[in-house]
Amino acid sequence: MFGKWKYEKPDGSPVFIAFRSSTKKSVQYDDVPEYKDRLNLSENYTLSISNARISDEKRFVCMLVTEDNVFEAPTIVKVFKQPSKPEIVSKALFLETEQLKKLGDCISEDSYPDGNITWYRNGKVLHPLEGAVVIIFKKEMDPVTQLYTMTSTLEYKTTKADIQMPFTCSVTYYGPSGQKTIHSEQAVFDIYYPTEQVTIQVLPPKNAIKEGDNITLKCLGNGNPPPEEFLFYLPGQPEGIRSSNTYTLMDVRRNATGDYKCSLIDKKSMIASTAITVH
């Protein structure tokens, strides 16, 4: 005789939304604001809902009424929303060896249901490790759309092995066909590390220095960023001369022959030396 559709509230009470009479060939839609202009009930009592929302995740019940009986069949509707491609934001300008520092935030938005975020170093999963890898995950639900935003913050203690090493993150979520994963773009970080060795260079080449020449001493440290200032030690002078990474002696004489040294300013034990003979 007729068919009706209803859904059940969380407390189990019914809300009728659509009615179709087989005798009068008429369709009526109940005054339910959230389904206004979104329903279509066909002749074979198939209910279509357009412009799906998270709030459509409910238990719906179809009722078919004959002259002598009432038949009911329920179905539970699940709603899914694929999250946005994850993005690494708030990236560190650089990382320093032996220091636990925030590398960045991995953010994925507009997911339903919520998903999980995973961090990778060179394609391998990063697991929390005390003092070296700290991962802080949080999720927030938009009260209007009911969609989730997931944020994962990675604090990381880097080493020189991380030079040019790509970091990525991914979001794992559930869709109608099961679990799926979306990966972010790669991020590579500048790794700062202390100088472990200094070297000294002489210009022009040592075997060609003669009286009247100018000699330029150049000191180099192998850290990143490289040191910009050094102490230069001239023969017979125990006190170092503070300078940029070069120090020039003008119009040298034969008494300039001797050992020349340079060191770091804050670590004078790290020193390099070279012998110069003025011909």
PDB file of C-alpha atoms in Angstrom:
ATOM      1  CA  MET A   1       0.000   0.000   0.000  1.00  0.00           C
ATOM      2  CA  PHE A   2       2.764   2.418   0.876  1.00  0.00           C
ATOM      3  CA  GLY A   3       6.410   2.655   1.904  1.00  0.00           C
ATOM      4  CA  LYS A   4       8.084   4.859   4.485  1.00  0.00           C
ATOM      5  CA  TRP A   5      11.631   5.683   5.462  1.00  0.00           C
ATOM      6  CA  LYS A   6      12.804   6.760   8.885  1.00  0.00           C
ATOM      7  CA  TYR A   7      16.077   7.069  10.753  1.00  0.00           C
ATOM      8  CA  GLU A   8      16.788   6.394  14.401  1.00  0.00           C
ATOM      9  CA  LYS A   9      18.139   8.961  16.826  1.00  0.00           C
ATOM     10  CA  PRO A  10      20.921   7.914  19.233  1.00  0.00           C
ATOM     11  CA  ASP A  11      18.254   7.191  21.869  1.00  0.00           C
ATOM     12  CA  GLY A  12      16.425   4.885  19.416  1.00  0.00           C
ATOM     13  CA  SER A  13      13.442   7.155  18.766  1.00  0.00           C
ATOM     14  CA  PRO A  14      12.330   7.290  15.100  1.00  0.00           C
ATOM     15  CA  VAL A  15      12.310  10.324  12.785  1.00  0.00           C
ATOM     16  CA  PHE A  16      10.185   9.785   9.655  1.00  0.00           C
ATOM     17  CA  ILE A  17      11.582  11.449   6.536  1.00  0.00           C
ATOM     18  CA  ALA A  18       9.781  10.119   3.422  1.00  0.00           C
ATOM     19  CA  PHE A  19       6.462   8.479   2.410  1.00  0.00           C
ATOM     20  CA  ARG A  20       5.251   7.021  -0.904  1.00  0.00           C
ATOM     21  CA  SER A  21       1.755   5.701  -1.640  1.00  0.00           C
ATOM     22  CA  SER A  22       1.411   2.962  -4.262  1.00  0.00           C
ATOM     23  CA  THR A  23      -2.311   3.675  -4.716  1.00  0.00           C
ATOM     24  CA  LYS A  24      -2.163   7.463  -5.006  1.00  0.00           C
ATOM     25  CA  LYS A  25       1.251   7.481  -6.736  1.00  0.00           C
ATOM     26  CA  SER A  26       2.203  10.376  -4.464  1.00  0.00           C
ATOM     27  CA  VAL A  27       5.404  11.172  -2.549  1.00  0.00           C
ATOM     28  CA  GLN A  28       5.635  13.195   0.619  1.00  0.00           C
ATOM     29  CA  TYR A  29       8.763  14.323   2.463  1.00  0.00           C
ATOM     30  CA  ASP A  30       8.529  15.050   6.171  1.00  0.00           C
ATOM     31  CA  ASP A  31       9.502  18.463   7.505  1.00  0.00           C
ATOM     32  CA  VAL A  32      12.997  17.519   8.697  1.00  0.00           C
ATOM     33  CA  PRO A  33      15.297  20.546   8.212  1.00  0.00           C
ATOM     34  CA  GLU A  34      18.537  18.568   7.763  1.00  0.00           C
ATOM     35  CA  TYR A  35      17.022  16.671   4.796  1.00  0.00           C
ATOM     36  CA  LYS A  36      15.202  19.539   3.109  1.00  0.00           C
ATOM     37  CA  ASP A  37      15.654  19.268  -0.691  1.00  0.00           C
ATOM     38  CA  ARG A  38      18.118  16.377  -0.331  1.00  0.00           C
ATOM     39  CA  LEU A  39      15.796  13.354  -0.629  1.00  0.00           C
ATOM     40  CA  ASN A  40      14.353  11.435  -3.554  1.00  0.00           C
ATOM     41  CA  LEU A  41      12.074   8.410  -3.101  1.00  0.00           C
ATOM     42  CA  SER A  42      11.566   6.426  -6.320  1.00  0.00           C
ATOM     43  CA  GLU A  43       8.622   4.197  -7.344  1.00  0.00           C
ATOM     44  CA  ASN A  44      10.398   1.086  -6.041  1.00  0.00           C
ATOM     45  CA  TYR A  45      10.928   2.803  -2.670  1.00  0.00           C
ATOM     46  CA  THR A  46      14.643   3.453  -3.244  1.00  0.00           C
ATOM     47  CA  LEU A  47      15.709   6.431  -1.151  1.00  0.00           C
ATOM     48  CA  SER A  48      18.500   8.647  -2.515  1.00  0.00           C
ATOM     49  CA  ILE A  49      20.238  11.287  -0.407  1.00  0.00           C
ATOM     50  CA  SER A  50      22.177  14.007  -2.240  1.00  0.00           C
ATOM     51  CA  ASN A  51      25.065  16.162  -0.982  1.00  0.00           C
ATOM     52  CA  ALA A  52      26.161  13.658   1.682  1.00  0.00           C
ATOM     53  CA  ARG A  53      27.148  14.946   5.111  1.00  0.00           C
ATOM     54  CA  ILE A  54      28.897  13.416   8.082  1.00  0.00           C
ATOM     55  CA  SER A  55      25.590  13.655   9.962  1.00  0.00           C
ATOM     56  CA  ASP A  56      24.091  11.143   7.476  1.00  0.00           C
ATOM     57  CA  GLU A  57      25.989   8.373   9.282  1.00  0.00           C
ATOM     58  CA  LYS A  58      22.899   6.802  10.859  1.00  0.00           C
ATOM     59  CA  ARG A  59      20.720   3.729  11.042  1.00  0.00           C
ATOM     60  CA  PHE A  60      17.953   4.057   8.412  1.00  0.00           C
ATOM     61  CA  VAL A  61      14.867   1.845   8.312  1.00  0.00           C
ATOM     62  CA  CYS A  62      12.660   1.027   5.319  1.00  0.00           C
ATOM     63  CA  MET A  63       8.998   0.184   6.076  1.00  0.00           C
ATOM     64  CA  LEU A  64       6.695  -1.485   3.534  1.00  0.00           C
ATOM     65  CA  VAL A  65       3.028  -1.745   4.500  1.00  0.00           C
ATOM     66  CA  THR A  66       0.596  -4.243   2.923  1.00  0.00           C
ATOM     67  CA  GLU A  67      -3.095  -4.757   3.769  1.00  0.00           C
ATOM     68  CA  ASP A  68      -2.259  -7.322   6.415  1.00  0.00           C
ATOM     69  CA  ASN A  69       1.363  -6.783   7.452  1.00  0.00           C
ATOM     70  CA  VAL A  70       4.220  -4.324   8.042  1.00  0.00           C
ATOM     71  CA  PHE A  71       7.755  -5.200   6.930  1.00  0.00           C
ATOM     72  CA  GLU A  72      10.864  -3.372   8.224  1.00  0.00           C
ATOM     73  CA  ALA A  73      14.508  -3.634   7.191  1.00  0.00           C
ATOM     74  CA  PRO A  74      17.347  -1.518   8.634  1.00  0.00           C
ATOM     75  CA  THR A  75      20.651  -0.438   7.121  1.00  0.00           C
ATOM     76  CA  ILE A  76      23.546   1.443   8.686  1.00  0.00           C
ATOM     77  CA  VAL A  77      25.047   4.148   6.477  1.00  0.00           C
ATOM     78  CA  LYS A  78      28.757   4.912   6.844  1.00  0.00           C
ATOM     79  CA  VAL A  79      30.178   8.227   5.567  1.00  0.00           C
ATOM     80  CA  PHE A  80      33.817   8.767   4.578  1.00  0.00           C
ATOM     81  CA  LYS A  81      35.854  11.835   3.660  1.00  0.00           C
ATOM     82  CA  GLN A  82      39.366  11.474   2.260  1.00  0.00           C
ATOM     83  CA  PRO A  83      41.789  13.785   4.092  1.00  0.00           C
ATOM     84  CA  SER A  84      43.941  16.357   2.344  1.00  0.00           C
ATOM     85  CA  LYS A  85      47.459  15.428   1.252  1.00  0.00           C
ATOM     86  CA  PRO A  86      49.667  15.783   4.348  1.00  0.00           C
ATOM     87  CA  GLU A  87      52.049  18.715   4.392  1.00  0.00           C
ATOM     88  CA  ILE A  88      55.140  19.406   6.501  1.00  0.00           C
ATOM     89  CA  VAL A  89      54.850  22.972   7.835  1.00  0.00           C
ATOM     90  CA  SER A  90      56.613  25.115  10.457  1.00  0.00           C
ATOM     91  CA  LYS A  91      59.852  23.529   9.249  1.00  0.00           C
ATOM     92  CA  ALA A  92      63.093  24.155  11.127  1.00  0.00           C
ATOM     93  CA  LEU A  93      65.492  26.457   9.258  1.00  0.00           C
ATOM     94  CA  PHE A  94      68.277  24.082  10.304  1.00  0.00           C
ATOM     95  CA  LEU A  95      68.967  21.183  12.669  1.00  0.00           C
ATOM     96  CA  GLU A  96      71.934  20.977  15.056  1.00  0.00           C
ATOM     97  CA  THR A  97      73.749  17.774  15.907  1.00  0.00           C
ATOM     98  CA  GLU A  98      73.367  16.548  19.489  1.00  0.00           C
ATOM     99  CA  GLN A  99      70.363  18.824  20.058  1.00  0.00           C
ATOM    100  CA  LEU A 100      66.745  17.692  20.251  1.00  0.00           C
ATOM    101  CA  LYS A 101      64.908  20.237  18.119  1.00  0.00           C
ATOM    102  CA  LYS A 102      61.497  20.602  16.482  1.00  0.00           C
ATOM    103  CA  LEU A 103      61.795  19.478  12.858  1.00  0.00           C
ATOM    104  CA  GLY A 104      58.248  20.452  11.820  1.00  0.00           C
ATOM    105  CA  ASP A 105      54.515  19.765  11.938  1.00  0.00           C
ATOM    106  CA  CYS A 106      52.770  17.293   9.618  1.00  0.00           C
ATOM    107  CA  ILE A 107      49.181  18.423   8.981  1.00  0.00           C
ATOM    108  CA  SER A 108      46.339  16.642   7.189  1.00  0.00           C
ATOM    109  CA  GLU A 109      42.882  18.234   7.105  1.00  0.00           C
ATOM    110  CA  ASP A 110      39.206  17.416   6.551  1.00  0.00           C
ATOM    111  CA  SER A 111      39.148  13.696   7.306  1.00  0.00           C
ATOM    112  CA  TYR A 112      36.287  11.462   8.384  1.00  0.00           C
ATOM    113  CA  PRO A 113      36.767   9.339  10.314  1.00  0.00           C
ATOM    114  CA  ASP A 114      40.041  10.615  11.778  1.00  0.00           C
ATOM    115  CA  GLY A 115      43.343   9.178  10.565  1.00  0.00           C
ATOM    116  CA  ASN A 116      46.855   8.525  11.855  1.00  0.00           C
ATOM    117  CA  ILE A 117      50.097  10.275  10.883  1.00  0.00           C
ATOM    118  CA  THR A 118      53.453   8.512  10.462  1.00  0.00           C
ATOM    119  CA  TRP A 119      56.908  10.105  10.063  1.00  0.00           C
ATOM    120  CA  TYR A 120      59.665   8.674   7.859  1.00  0.00           C
ATOM    121  CA  ARG A 121      63.426   9.256   7.519  1.00  0.00           C
ATOM    122  CA  ASN A 122      64.678   8.178   4.096  1.00  0.00           C
ATOM    123  CA  GLY A 123      61.535   6.053   3.653  1.00  0.00           C
ATOM    124  CA  LYS A 124      61.864   4.220   6.982  1.00  0.00           C
ATOM    125  CA  VAL A 125      59.325   4.712   9.778  1.00  0.00           C
ATOM    126  CA  LEU A 126      60.484   6.862  12.702  1.00  0.00           C
ATOM    127  CA  HIS A 127      59.503   5.432  16.084  1.00  0.00           C
ATOM    128  CA  PRO A 128      59.654   7.410  19.346  1.00  0.00           C
ATOM    129  CA  LEU A 129      63.050   7.106  21.039  1.00  0.00           C
ATOM    130  CA  GLU A 130      63.744   8.814  24.342  1.00  0.00           C
ATOM    131  CA  GLY A 131      65.906  11.885  23.868  1.00  0.00           C
ATOM    132  CA  ALA A 132      66.196  11.409  20.097  1.00  0.00           C
ATOM    133  CA  VAL A 133      62.724  11.114  18.498  1.00  0.00           C
ATOM    134  CA  VAL A 134      59.672  12.730  20.116  1.00  0.00           C
ATOM    135  CA  ILE A 135      56.319  12.597  18.271  1.00  0.00           C
ATOM    136  CA  ILE A 136      53.296  14.547  19.568  1.00  0.00           C
ATOM    137  CA  PHE A 137      49.966  13.785  17.870  1.00  0.00           C
ATOM    138  CA  LYS A 138      46.721  15.703  18.225  1.00  0.00           C
ATOM    139  CA  LYS A 139      43.404  15.776  16.375  1.00  0.00           C
ATOM    140  CA  GLU A 140      40.674  18.393  16.303  1.00  0.00           C
ATOM    141  CA  MET A 141      37.116  18.159  15.021  1.00  0.00           C
ATOM    142  CA  ASP A 142      35.443  21.107  13.318  1.00  0.00           C
ATOM    143  CA  PRO A 143      32.141  21.569  15.180  1.00  0.00           C
ATOM    144  CA  VAL A 144      30.365  22.635  11.969  1.00  0.00           C
ATOM    145  CA  THR A 145      31.624  20.134   9.376  1.00  0.00           C
ATOM    146  CA  GLN A 146      32.499  17.377  11.899  1.00  0.00           C
ATOM    147  CA  LEU A 147      35.680  16.772   9.889  1.00  0.00           C
ATOM    148  CA  TYR A 148      38.984  16.047  11.616  1.00  0.00           C
ATOM    149  CA  THR A 149      42.335  17.812  11.289  1.00  0.00           C
ATOM    150  CA  MET A 150      45.341  15.728  12.388  1.00  0.00           C
ATOM    151  CA  THR A 151      48.629  17.329  13.428  1.00  0.00           C
ATOM    152  CA  SER A 152      51.830  15.474  14.325  1.00  0.00           C
ATOM    153  CA  THR A 153      54.861  17.362  15.669  1.00  0.00           C
ATOM    154  CA  LEU A 154      58.300  15.766  15.291  1.00  0.00           C
ATOM    155  CA  GLU A 155      61.191  16.682  17.577  1.00  0.00           C
ATOM    156  CA  TYR A 156      64.400  15.117  16.321  1.00  0.00           C
ATOM    157  CA  LYS A 157      68.041  14.834  17.421  1.00  0.00           C
ATOM    158  CA  THR A 158      70.048  14.944  14.233  1.00  0.00           C
ATOM    159  CA  THR A 159      73.501  13.583  13.314  1.00  0.00           C
ATOM    160  CA  LYS A 160      75.836  14.199  10.380  1.00  0.00           C
ATOM    161  CA  ALA A 161      74.296  11.093   8.780  1.00  0.00           C
ATOM    162  CA  ASP A 162      71.154  13.193   8.155  1.00  0.00           C
ATOM    163  CA  ILE A 163      72.912  15.485   5.642  1.00  0.00           C
ATOM    164  CA  GLN A 164      70.768  15.515   2.457  1.00  0.00           C
ATOM    165  CA  MET A 165      68.455  12.907   4.064  1.00  0.00           C
ATOM    166  CA  PRO A 166      64.764  13.262   3.047  1.00  0.00           C
ATOM    167  CA  PHE A 167      62.044  13.369   5.717  1.00  0.00           C
ATOM    168  CA  THR A 168      58.388  12.683   4.839  1.00  0.00           C
ATOM    169  CA  CYS A 169      55.106  11.970   6.601  1.00  0.00           C
ATOM    170  CA  SER A 170      51.925  10.149   5.667  1.00  0.00           C
ATOM    171  CA  VAL A 171      48.294   9.990   6.738  1.00  0.00           C
ATOM    172  CA  THR A 172      46.556   6.617   7.005  1.00  0.00           C
ATOM    173  CA  TYR A 173      42.759   6.694   6.893  1.00  0.00           C
ATOM    174  CA  TYR A 174      39.774   4.452   6.263  1.00  0.00           C
ATOM    175  CA  GLY A 175      37.698   4.650   3.084  1.00  0.00           C
ATOM    176  CA  PRO A 176      34.829   2.531   1.738  1.00  0.00           C
ATOM    177  CA  SER A 177      37.304  -0.074   0.442  1.00  0.00           C
ATOM    178  CA  GLY A 178      39.494  -0.188   3.553  1.00  0.00           C
ATOM    179  CA  GLN A 179      42.689   1.439   4.786  1.00  0.00           C
ATOM    180  CA  LYS A 180      44.561   3.859   2.525  1.00  0.00           C
ATOM    181  CA  THR A 181      47.688   6.047   2.831  1.00  0.00           C
ATOM    182  CA  ILE A 182      48.683   9.410   1.337  1.00  0.00           C
ATOM    183  CA  HIS A 183      52.308  10.632   1.496  1.00  0.00           C
ATOM    184  CA  SER A 184      53.653  14.178   1.786  1.00  0.00           C
ATOM    185  CA  GLU A 185      56.351  15.803  -0.303  1.00  0.00           C
ATOM    186  CA  GLN A 186      59.956  15.329   0.870  1.00  0.00           C
ATOM    187  CA  ALA A 187      61.703  17.825   3.140  1.00  0.00           C
ATOM    188  CA  VAL A 188      65.498  18.098   3.410  1.00  0.00           C
ATOM    189  CA  PHE A 189      67.133  20.082   6.222  1.00  0.00           C
ATOM    190  CA  ASP A 190      70.400  21.972   6.596  1.00  0.00           C
ATOM    191  CA  ILE A 191      72.418  20.167   9.272  1.00  0.00           C
ATOM    192  CA  TYR A 192      74.628  22.269  11.540  1.00  0.00           C
ATOM    193  CA  TYR A 193      77.600  20.501  13.165  1.00  0.00           C
ATOM    194  CA  PRO A 194      80.701  21.747  15.007  1.00  0.00           C
ATOM    195  CA  THR A 195      84.164  22.027  13.491  1.00  0.00           C
ATOM    196  CA  GLU A 196      86.250  18.910  14.163  1.00  0.00           C
ATOM    197  CA  GLN A 197      89.371  19.914  12.243  1.00  0.00           C
ATOM    198  CA  VAL A 198      91.100  23.117  11.114  1.00  0.00           C
ATOM    199  CA  THR A 199      93.543  23.464   8.216  1.00  0.00           C
ATOM    200  CA  ILE A 200      95.842  26.280   7.187  1.00  0.00           C
ATOM    201  CA  GLN A 201      96.699  27.300   3.633  1.00  0.00           C
ATOM    202  CA  VAL A 202      99.401  29.672   2.366  1.00  0.00           C
ATOM    203  CA  LEU A 203      99.156  31.883  -0.726  1.00  0.00           C
ATOM    204  CA  PRO A 204     101.271  32.110  -2.837  1.00  0.00           C
ATOM    205  CA  PRO A 205     102.574  28.476  -2.681  1.00  0.00           C
ATOM    206  CA  LYS A 206     105.148  28.072   0.104  1.00  0.00           C
ATOM    207  CA  ASN A 207     108.082  27.070  -2.130  1.00  0.00           C
ATOM    208  CA  ALA A 208     107.852  30.314  -4.111  1.00  0.00           C
ATOM    209  CA  ILE A 209     107.897  32.927  -1.337  1.00  0.00           C
ATOM    210  CA  LYS A 210     110.675  35.500  -1.533  1.00  0.00           C
ATOM    211  CA  GLU A 211     111.508  38.753   0.202  1.00  0.00           C
ATOM    212  CA  GLY A 212     109.111  41.578  -0.692  1.00  0.00           C
ATOM    213  CA  ASP A 213     106.144  39.273  -1.259  1.00  0.00           C
ATOM    214  CA  ASN A 214     102.802  39.500   0.489  1.00  0.00           C
ATOM    215  CA  ILE A 215     101.782  36.279   2.256  1.00  0.00           C
ATOM    216  CA  THR A 216      98.127  35.419   2.862  1.00  0.00           C
ATOM    217  CA  LEU A 217      97.302  32.787   5.472  1.00  0.00           C
ATOM    218  CA  LYS A 218      93.906  31.151   5.140  1.00  0.00           C
ATOM    219  CA  CYS A 219      92.344  29.109   7.930  1.00  0.00           C
ATOM    220  CA  LEU A 220      89.441  26.722   7.344  1.00  0.00           C
ATOM    221  CA  GLY A 221      87.167  24.761   9.692  1.00  0.00           C
ATOM    222  CA  ASN A 222      85.166  21.730   8.529  1.00  0.00           C
ATOM    223  CA  GLY A 223      81.992  22.577  10.499  1.00  0.00           C
ATOM    224  CA  ASN A 224      78.643  23.747   9.154  1.00  0.00           C
ATOM    225  CA  PRO A 225      78.308  26.681   9.106  1.00  0.00           C
ATOM    226  CA  PRO A 226      82.107  27.129   8.828  1.00  0.00           C
ATOM    227  CA  PRO A 227      83.742  29.384  11.448  1.00  0.00           C
ATOM    228  CA  GLU A 228      84.133  32.974  10.309  1.00  0.00           C
ATOM    229  CA  GLU A 229      86.879  34.076  12.728  1.00  0.00           C
ATOM    230  CA  PHE A 230      90.163  32.501  13.856  1.00  0.00           C
ATOM    231  CA  LEU A 231      93.293  33.228  15.892  1.00  0.00           C
ATOM    232  CA  PHE A 232      96.502  33.444  13.856  1.00  0.00           C
ATOM    233  CA  TYR A 233      99.861  32.837  15.569  1.00  0.00           C
ATOM    234  CA  LEU A 234     103.031  34.316  14.032  1.00  0.00           C
ATOM    235  CA  PRO A 235     106.523  32.908  14.759  1.00  0.00           C
ATOM    236  CA  GLY A 236     107.741  33.893  18.218  1.00  0.00           C
ATOM    237  CA  GLN A 237     104.386  35.488  19.191  1.00  0.00           C
ATOM    238  CA  PRO A 238     102.442  33.396  21.753  1.00  0.00           C
ATOM    239  CA  GLU A 239      99.386  35.664  21.576  1.00  0.00           C
ATOM    240  CA  GLY A 240      97.040  34.973  18.678  1.00  0.00           C
ATOM    241  CA  ILE A 241      95.788  37.697  16.357  1.00  0.00           C
ATOM    242  CA  ARG A 242      92.022  37.636  15.879  1.00  0.00           C
ATOM    243  CA  SER A 243      90.974  37.877  12.250  1.00  0.00           C
ATOM    244  CA  SER A 244      88.540  36.651   9.633  1.00  0.00           C
ATOM    245  CA  ASN A 245      89.518  33.398   7.915  1.00  0.00           C
ATOM    246  CA  THR A 246      92.419  35.161   6.139  1.00  0.00           C
ATOM    247  CA  TYR A 247      95.394  37.113   7.488  1.00  0.00           C
ATOM    248  CA  THR A 248      97.875  38.909   5.220  1.00  0.00           C
ATOM    249  CA  LEU A 249     101.534  39.804   5.934  1.00  0.00           C
ATOM    250  CA  MET A 250     102.856  42.627   3.704  1.00  0.00           C
ATOM    251  CA  ASP A 251     106.357  42.926   2.201  1.00  0.00           C
ATOM    252  CA  VAL A 252     107.907  40.048   4.185  1.00  0.00           C
ATOM    253  CA  ARG A 253     111.623  39.757   5.016  1.00  0.00           C
ATOM    254  CA  ARG A 254     113.773  36.691   5.635  1.00  0.00           C
ATOM    255  CA  ASN A 255     113.142  36.929   9.386  1.00  0.00           C
ATOM    256  CA  ALA A 256     109.477  36.017   8.653  1.00  0.00           C
ATOM    257  CA  THR A 257     110.629  32.406   8.199  1.00  0.00           C
ATOM    258  CA  GLY A 258     109.102  30.094  10.815  1.00  0.00           C
ATOM    259  CA  ASP A 259     105.987  28.197  11.948  1.00  0.00           C
ATOM    260  CA  TYR A 260     102.594  29.810  11.395  1.00  0.00           C
ATOM    261  CA  LYS A 261      99.485  28.513  13.160  1.00  0.00           C
ATOM    262  CA  CYS A 262      95.772  29.148  13.407  1.00  0.00           C
ATOM    263  CA  SER A 263      93.094  27.913  15.786  1.00  0.00           C
ATOM    264  CA  LEU A 264      89.435  28.287  16.628  1.00  0.00           C
ATOM    265  CA  ILE A 265      88.687  31.248  18.875  1.00  0.00           C
ATOM    266  CA  ASP A 266      86.587  29.286  21.357  1.00  0.00           C
ATOM    267  CA  LYS A 267      88.624  26.060  21.147  1.00  0.00           C
ATOM    268  CA  LYS A 268      92.298  26.976  21.000  1.00  0.00           C
ATOM    269  CA  SER A 269      93.391  23.334  21.278  1.00  0.00           C
ATOM    270  CA  MET A 270      92.057  22.751  17.738  1.00  0.00           C
ATOM    271  CA  ILE A 271      95.023  24.118  15.848  1.00  0.00           C
ATOM    272  CA  ALA A 272      96.757  23.803  12.465  1.00  0.00           C
ATOM    273  CA  SER A 273     100.337  24.801  11.618  1.00  0.00           C
ATOM    274  CA  THR A 274     102.617  25.166   8.607  1.00  0.00           C
ATOM    275  CA  ALA A 275     106.278  26.085   8.146  1.00  0.00           C
ATOM    276  CA  ILE A 276     107.117  28.966   5.824  1.00  0.00           C
ATOM    277  CA  THR A 277     110.559  29.800   4.437  1.00  0.00           C
ATOM    278  CA  VAL A 278     111.155  33.238   2.943  1.00  0.00           C
ATOM    279  CA  HIS A 279     113.827  32.965   0.212  1.00  0.00           C
TER     280      HIS A 279
END
